[in-house]
Amino acid sequence: MIQIENVSKVYSSRHGQTKALENVSLHIPRGAVYGIIGLSGAGKSTLVRCLNLLEQPTGGRILIAGQDLTKVSGQTLRQARQKIGMIFQHFNLLQSRTVAGNIAFPLEIAGLSKTEITKRVNELLPLVGLAEKANAYPAELSGGQKQRVGIARALALKPDVLLCDEATSALDPQTTLSILNLVREINQTLGLTIVIITHEMKVIKEICTHVAVLHQSQIIETATVEDIFTKPQSTIAREFVASVFPNEMPEELLQAFANEAQSEILRVRFLGEKAARPIISELIRNSEVEINILYGSIDHLRTTLFGSLTLEMKGSSEQRQNAHEYLKSRELEVEVIQRGV
């Protein structure tokens, strides 16, 4: 659906040049909810603005549904942009217009008739939960309601792609969850491809199907959301995962364990139905090892259970080897944190 090929963006000023993006390549499948996560200054907002050519890339190509947006301009580019909706962190509503008027604005720009505009606005108001707020002004709305207006406005021209640039970072946690649930429903009911720019891994956890990690202007890791949480490859990805599922123990506590020759500390991650299995009791019964649970949690990735356990395991070399084989046979992600010396 969206193909980003070797995209770079360099800003020039009297102080020199700044690389905002460097050879970024991504494939975003049709119908995906694709998260792009990174720290402040990583280049996330520049990347999302390049997707609809609000920023012209310095190099590379951006193809949406096979059309290279970097090769078109004028009316052709304006028509392509109509198929790309965008919602913003700070809503960007017109204060002098009502909720209905804000939703109608892009339809007016596109030249639709009053009858067509009224029909489309009346379709969108209940979709975003604002059927009773059509005549309210932005000053009368909560932050969550303002963002719902922004979402409806972005959907007005029936886009194929919805870009979300830090769309929940100005909202409280409860409102954030309601907005993410709405975006998920839109993805499922309308089949839109959604790209979410965020610095919060909990947003990725709640809604995304895929994720890319952007760090210092480059993509350093891409994966399904399940893979990024169960087996992150890069240091920055592991740090993001730990911000949602903090499973690290202080070094001084770790040193109090696994200091015997026949012991080791493991981190075991569970996904889906595996998180509900009695893994520990089966492990002890099948391998005859001693298990001490040091840390554990069960949460969810979208609607899938996700769990993590940090264990101290004691036993002979053969017993511990049997334990590892048992865990492997159950298709669990196992990381050896420390072995006794």
Coordinates of C-alpha atoms in Angstrom, one line a residue:
M1 CA 0.0 0.0 0.0
I2 CA 2.7 2.5 1.1
Q3 CA 6.3 2.0 -0.1
I4 CA 8.9 4.3 1.3
E5 CA 12.2 3.9 -0.6
N6 CA 15.5 5.4 0.6
V7 CA 13.9 8.6 1.7
S8 CA 16.2 11.3 3.0
K9 CA 15.4 14.9 4.2
V10 CA 18.1 17.5 4.7
Y11 CA 17.4 20.9 6.1
S12 CA 19.8 23.7 5.2
S13 CA 20.4 26.9 7.3
R14 CA 23.1 29.4 7.8
H15 CA 24.5 27.1 10.4
G16 CA 24.9 24.2 8.0
Q17 CA 22.9 21.2 7.1
T18 CA 20.8 18.9 9.3
K19 CA 19.8 15.4 8.4
A20 CA 16.2 14.8 9.5
L21 CA 15.9 11.5 7.6
E22 CA 18.6 9.3 6.2
N23 CA 17.8 6.5 3.7
V24 CA 14.5 5.5 5.3
S25 CA 12.8 2.5 3.7
L26 CA 9.5 1.0 4.8
H27 CA 6.7 -1.2 3.4
I28 CA 3.3 -0.5 5.0
P29 CA 0.8 -3.2 4.1
R30 CA -2.8 -2.3 3.1
G31 CA -5.1 -2.3 6.1
A32 CA -2.3 -2.2 8.6
V33 CA -2.1 0.0 11.7
Y34 CA 1.6 0.8 11.4
G35 CA 3.3 2.5 14.3
I36 CA 6.5 4.6 13.8
I37 CA 8.1 5.2 17.2
G38 CA 11.2 7.2 18.2
L39 CA 12.5 9.7 20.7
S40 CA 12.1 13.4 20.2
G41 CA 14.2 14.6 17.3
A42 CA 14.4 11.2 15.7
G43 CA 12.6 12.4 12.6
K44 CA 9.1 11.0 13.1
S45 CA 7.1 14.1 12.3
T46 CA 9.3 14.9 9.3
L47 CA 8.7 11.4 8.0
V48 CA 4.9 11.6 8.3
R49 CA 4.9 15.0 6.6
C50 CA 6.9 13.5 3.7
L51 CA 4.2 10.9 3.3
N52 CA 1.7 13.4 2.0
L53 CA 4.4 15.7 0.5
L54 CA 3.8 18.5 3.1
E55 CA 7.6 18.1 3.2
Q56 CA 9.4 17.4 -0.1
P57 CA 12.0 14.7 0.5
T58 CA 15.6 15.5 -0.5
G59 CA 15.9 12.1 -2.0
G60 CA 14.1 8.8 -2.4
R61 CA 10.5 7.8 -3.4
I62 CA 7.2 7.6 -1.7
L63 CA 4.6 5.4 -3.4
I64 CA 1.0 5.2 -2.3
A65 CA -1.1 2.6 -4.1
G66 CA 1.6 2.5 -6.8
Q67 CA 1.7 6.3 -7.4
D68 CA 5.0 8.0 -6.8
L69 CA 4.1 11.2 -5.0
T70 CA 7.5 12.7 -5.4
K71 CA 7.0 12.8 -9.2
V72 CA 3.7 14.6 -9.2
S73 CA 2.6 18.2 -8.6
G74 CA -0.2 20.6 -9.0
Q75 CA -3.7 19.2 -9.5
T76 CA -2.4 15.6 -9.5
L77 CA -0.8 16.0 -6.1
R78 CA -3.9 17.7 -4.7
Q79 CA -6.0 14.8 -5.8
A80 CA -3.6 12.3 -4.3
R81 CA -3.6 14.2 -1.0
Q82 CA -7.4 13.9 -0.9
K83 CA -6.9 10.2 -0.4
I84 CA -4.6 10.8 2.6
G85 CA -6.3 12.1 5.8
M86 CA -4.2 13.5 8.7
I87 CA -4.9 14.2 12.3
F88 CA -2.6 16.3 14.5
Q89 CA -1.5 16.6 18.1
H90 CA -3.1 20.0 18.7
F91 CA -6.3 19.4 16.7
N92 CA -5.9 22.5 14.3
L93 CA -9.6 23.3 14.4
L94 CA -11.1 26.5 13.0
Q95 CA -12.3 28.3 16.2
S96 CA -15.0 30.3 14.3
R97 CA -16.7 27.2 12.9
T98 CA -18.9 24.7 14.6
V99 CA -18.1 21.0 14.8
A100 CA -20.2 20.4 11.6
G101 CA -18.5 23.4 10.0
N102 CA -15.0 22.0 10.7
I103 CA -15.9 18.6 9.3
A104 CA -17.4 20.3 6.2
F105 CA -14.3 22.4 5.5
P106 CA -12.3 20.0 3.4
L107 CA -15.5 19.0 1.5
E108 CA -16.1 22.7 0.6
I109 CA -12.5 23.0 -0.6
A110 CA -13.0 19.9 -2.8
G111 CA -16.0 21.6 -4.4
L112 CA -18.8 19.3 -3.2
S113 CA -22.4 20.5 -3.3
K114 CA -24.2 21.6 -0.1
T115 CA -26.4 18.5 -0.3
E116 CA -23.4 16.2 -0.5
I117 CA -21.6 18.0 2.3
T118 CA -24.6 17.8 4.6
K119 CA -25.0 14.1 3.9
R120 CA -21.3 13.4 4.5
V121 CA -21.2 15.4 7.8
N122 CA -24.3 13.6 9.0
E123 CA -22.6 10.3 8.3
L124 CA -19.4 11.2 10.2
L125 CA -20.9 12.8 13.3
P126 CA -22.3 9.6 14.8
L127 CA -19.2 7.6 13.6
V128 CA -17.0 9.7 15.9
G129 CA -19.5 9.9 18.7
L130 CA -20.4 13.6 18.2
A131 CA -24.0 13.4 17.0
E132 CA -25.1 15.8 19.7
K133 CA -22.3 18.3 19.2
A134 CA -22.9 19.4 15.6
N135 CA -23.6 23.0 16.5
A136 CA -21.0 23.3 19.3
Y137 CA -17.8 25.4 18.8
P138 CA -14.3 24.1 19.6
A139 CA -14.1 26.2 22.8
E140 CA -17.0 24.3 24.2
L141 CA -15.4 20.9 23.7
S142 CA -13.0 18.7 25.7
G143 CA -9.7 17.7 24.3
G144 CA -11.0 14.2 23.4
Q145 CA -14.0 15.7 21.6
K146 CA -11.8 18.1 19.7
Q147 CA -9.7 15.2 18.5
R148 CA -12.8 13.4 17.4
V149 CA -13.7 16.4 15.3
G150 CA -10.2 16.2 13.8
I151 CA -10.7 12.5 13.0
A152 CA -14.0 13.2 11.3
R153 CA -12.5 16.0 9.3
A154 CA -9.6 13.7 8.2
L155 CA -12.2 11.1 7.1
A156 CA -14.4 13.6 5.2
L157 CA -13.1 12.9 1.7
K158 CA -13.1 9.1 2.3
P159 CA -9.3 8.6 2.3
D160 CA -7.5 5.3 1.8
V161 CA -4.7 6.3 4.3
L162 CA -5.0 8.0 7.7
L163 CA -1.8 9.6 9.2
C164 CA -1.8 10.3 12.9
D165 CA 1.0 12.6 14.1
E166 CA 1.2 12.3 17.9
A167 CA -2.6 12.4 17.9
T168 CA -3.0 11.4 21.6
S169 CA 0.0 13.0 23.3
A170 CA -1.9 16.0 24.4
L171 CA -4.7 13.9 26.0
D172 CA -5.0 12.3 29.4
P173 CA -4.7 8.4 29.6
Q174 CA -8.4 7.7 29.7
T175 CA -9.2 9.9 26.8
T176 CA -6.2 8.5 24.9
L177 CA -7.6 5.0 25.3
S178 CA -11.0 6.1 23.9
I179 CA -9.4 7.8 20.9
L180 CA -7.3 4.7 20.2
N181 CA -10.4 2.5 20.4
L182 CA -12.1 4.8 17.9
V183 CA -9.1 4.6 15.5
R184 CA -9.1 0.8 15.8
E185 CA -12.8 0.7 15.0
I186 CA -12.2 3.0 12.0
N187 CA -9.5 0.6 10.8
Q188 CA -11.7 -2.4 11.2
T189 CA -14.9 -1.0 9.7
L190 CA -13.5 1.2 6.9
G191 CA -10.4 -0.8 6.1
L192 CA -8.1 2.2 6.1
T193 CA -4.4 1.9 6.3
I194 CA -3.3 3.9 9.3
V195 CA 0.1 5.2 10.1
I196 CA 0.7 6.3 13.7
I197 CA 3.6 8.5 14.7
T198 CA 4.3 8.3 18.5
H199 CA 7.0 8.4 21.2
E200 CA 4.8 6.2 23.5
M201 CA 5.1 2.5 23.3
K202 CA 1.8 2.0 25.1
V203 CA 0.1 3.5 22.0
I204 CA 1.9 0.8 19.9
K205 CA 0.7 -1.8 22.4
E206 CA -2.9 -0.8 22.3
I207 CA -3.5 -0.5 18.6
C208 CA -0.7 -1.3 16.1
T209 CA -0.2 -4.4 14.0
H210 CA 3.3 -3.4 12.9
V211 CA 6.0 -1.1 14.2
A212 CA 9.2 0.6 13.0
V213 CA 11.8 2.1 15.3
L214 CA 13.2 5.4 14.1
H215 CA 16.4 6.5 15.8
Q216 CA 18.7 9.3 14.9
S217 CA 17.0 9.8 11.5
Q218 CA 17.3 6.1 10.5
I219 CA 15.0 3.0 10.7
I220 CA 16.9 0.6 12.9
E221 CA 14.2 -2.1 13.4
T222 CA 10.9 -3.2 11.9
A223 CA 8.6 -6.0 13.0
T224 CA 5.1 -7.1 13.8
V225 CA 4.0 -5.7 17.2
E226 CA 4.1 -9.2 18.6
D227 CA 7.7 -9.7 17.6
I228 CA 8.9 -6.3 18.8
F229 CA 7.5 -7.0 22.3
T230 CA 8.7 -10.6 22.5
K231 CA 12.1 -10.4 20.8
P232 CA 13.3 -6.8 20.3
Q233 CA 16.6 -6.7 18.5
S234 CA 17.9 -3.2 19.1
T235 CA 18.8 -1.5 22.4
I236 CA 16.4 1.3 21.8
A237 CA 13.5 -1.1 21.0
R238 CA 14.3 -3.0 24.3
E239 CA 14.1 0.3 26.1
F240 CA 10.8 1.1 24.6
V241 CA 9.4 -2.3 25.5
A242 CA 10.7 -1.9 29.1
S243 CA 8.9 1.4 29.4
V244 CA 5.6 -0.5 29.0
F245 CA 6.6 -3.9 30.6
P246 CA 9.3 -3.0 33.1
N247 CA 10.9 -6.3 33.8
E248 CA 14.5 -5.4 34.6
M249 CA 15.8 -6.0 38.1
P250 CA 18.5 -3.8 39.6
E251 CA 22.0 -5.2 39.2
E252 CA 22.5 -5.4 43.0
L253 CA 19.4 -7.6 43.3
L254 CA 20.5 -9.8 40.4
Q255 CA 23.9 -10.4 42.1
A256 CA 22.1 -11.9 45.0
F257 CA 20.8 -14.7 42.8
A258 CA 22.3 -17.1 40.3
N259 CA 25.7 -17.0 42.1
E260 CA 25.8 -20.8 42.4
A261 CA 27.3 -23.0 39.8
Q262 CA 24.0 -24.8 39.1
S263 CA 21.7 -21.8 38.8
E264 CA 20.7 -19.2 36.2
I265 CA 18.3 -16.4 35.7
L266 CA 15.9 -16.5 32.8
R267 CA 13.4 -14.1 31.3
V268 CA 10.5 -16.0 29.7
R269 CA 7.9 -14.2 27.5
F270 CA 4.4 -15.5 26.7
L271 CA 2.0 -14.5 23.9
G272 CA -1.6 -15.3 23.3
E273 CA -3.0 -18.6 24.8
K274 CA 0.5 -19.4 26.0
A275 CA 0.1 -16.7 28.7
A276 CA -2.7 -18.6 30.2
R277 CA -0.9 -22.0 30.4
P278 CA 0.4 -23.4 33.7
I279 CA 4.0 -23.2 32.3
I280 CA 5.9 -23.1 35.7
S281 CA 4.2 -26.1 37.2
E282 CA 4.7 -28.1 34.0
L283 CA 8.3 -27.0 33.9
I284 CA 9.0 -28.2 37.4
R285 CA 7.2 -31.4 36.9
N286 CA 8.9 -32.2 33.5
S287 CA 12.5 -31.0 34.3
E288 CA 12.7 -31.4 38.1
V289 CA 14.3 -28.0 38.4
E290 CA 13.7 -25.6 41.3
I291 CA 12.1 -22.3 40.3
N292 CA 12.0 -19.0 42.1
I293 CA 9.8 -16.4 40.5
L294 CA 11.6 -13.0 40.8
Y295 CA 9.3 -10.9 38.7
G296 CA 6.2 -11.4 36.6
S297 CA 3.4 -9.5 34.8
I298 CA 0.5 -10.2 32.4
D299 CA -0.9 -7.5 30.1
H300 CA -2.1 -7.4 26.5
L301 CA -1.0 -6.4 23.0
R302 CA -4.2 -5.1 21.4
T303 CA -6.6 -8.0 22.3
T304 CA -3.8 -10.6 22.8
L305 CA -2.5 -11.6 26.2
F306 CA 1.2 -10.9 26.8
G307 CA 3.2 -12.0 29.8
S308 CA 6.7 -11.9 31.1
L309 CA 8.4 -13.8 33.9
T310 CA 11.9 -13.4 35.4
L311 CA 12.9 -16.7 37.0
E312 CA 15.8 -18.1 39.0
M313 CA 16.2 -21.8 38.0
K314 CA 18.3 -24.3 39.9
G315 CA 19.3 -27.8 39.0
S316 CA 21.9 -30.0 37.5
S317 CA 23.3 -29.2 34.0
E318 CA 21.1 -32.0 32.6
Q319 CA 18.0 -30.8 34.4
R320 CA 18.5 -27.2 33.2
Q321 CA 19.1 -28.4 29.7
N322 CA 15.8 -30.4 29.9
A323 CA 14.1 -27.2 31.1
H324 CA 15.4 -25.2 28.2
E325 CA 14.2 -27.9 25.7
Y326 CA 10.8 -27.9 27.4
L327 CA 10.4 -24.1 27.1
K328 CA 11.6 -24.3 23.5
S329 CA 9.0 -27.0 22.7
R330 CA 6.3 -24.6 24.0
E331 CA 7.6 -22.0 21.5
L332 CA 8.3 -19.5 24.2
E333 CA 10.9 -16.7 24.0
V334 CA 13.6 -17.4 26.5
E335 CA 16.5 -15.1 27.4
V336 CA 19.3 -16.1 29.8
I337 CA 20.1 -13.0 31.8
Q338 CA 22.7 -14.5 34.1
R339 CA 24.4 -17.8 34.9
G340 CA 25.9 -18.8 38.2
V341 CA 29.7 -18.8 38.4

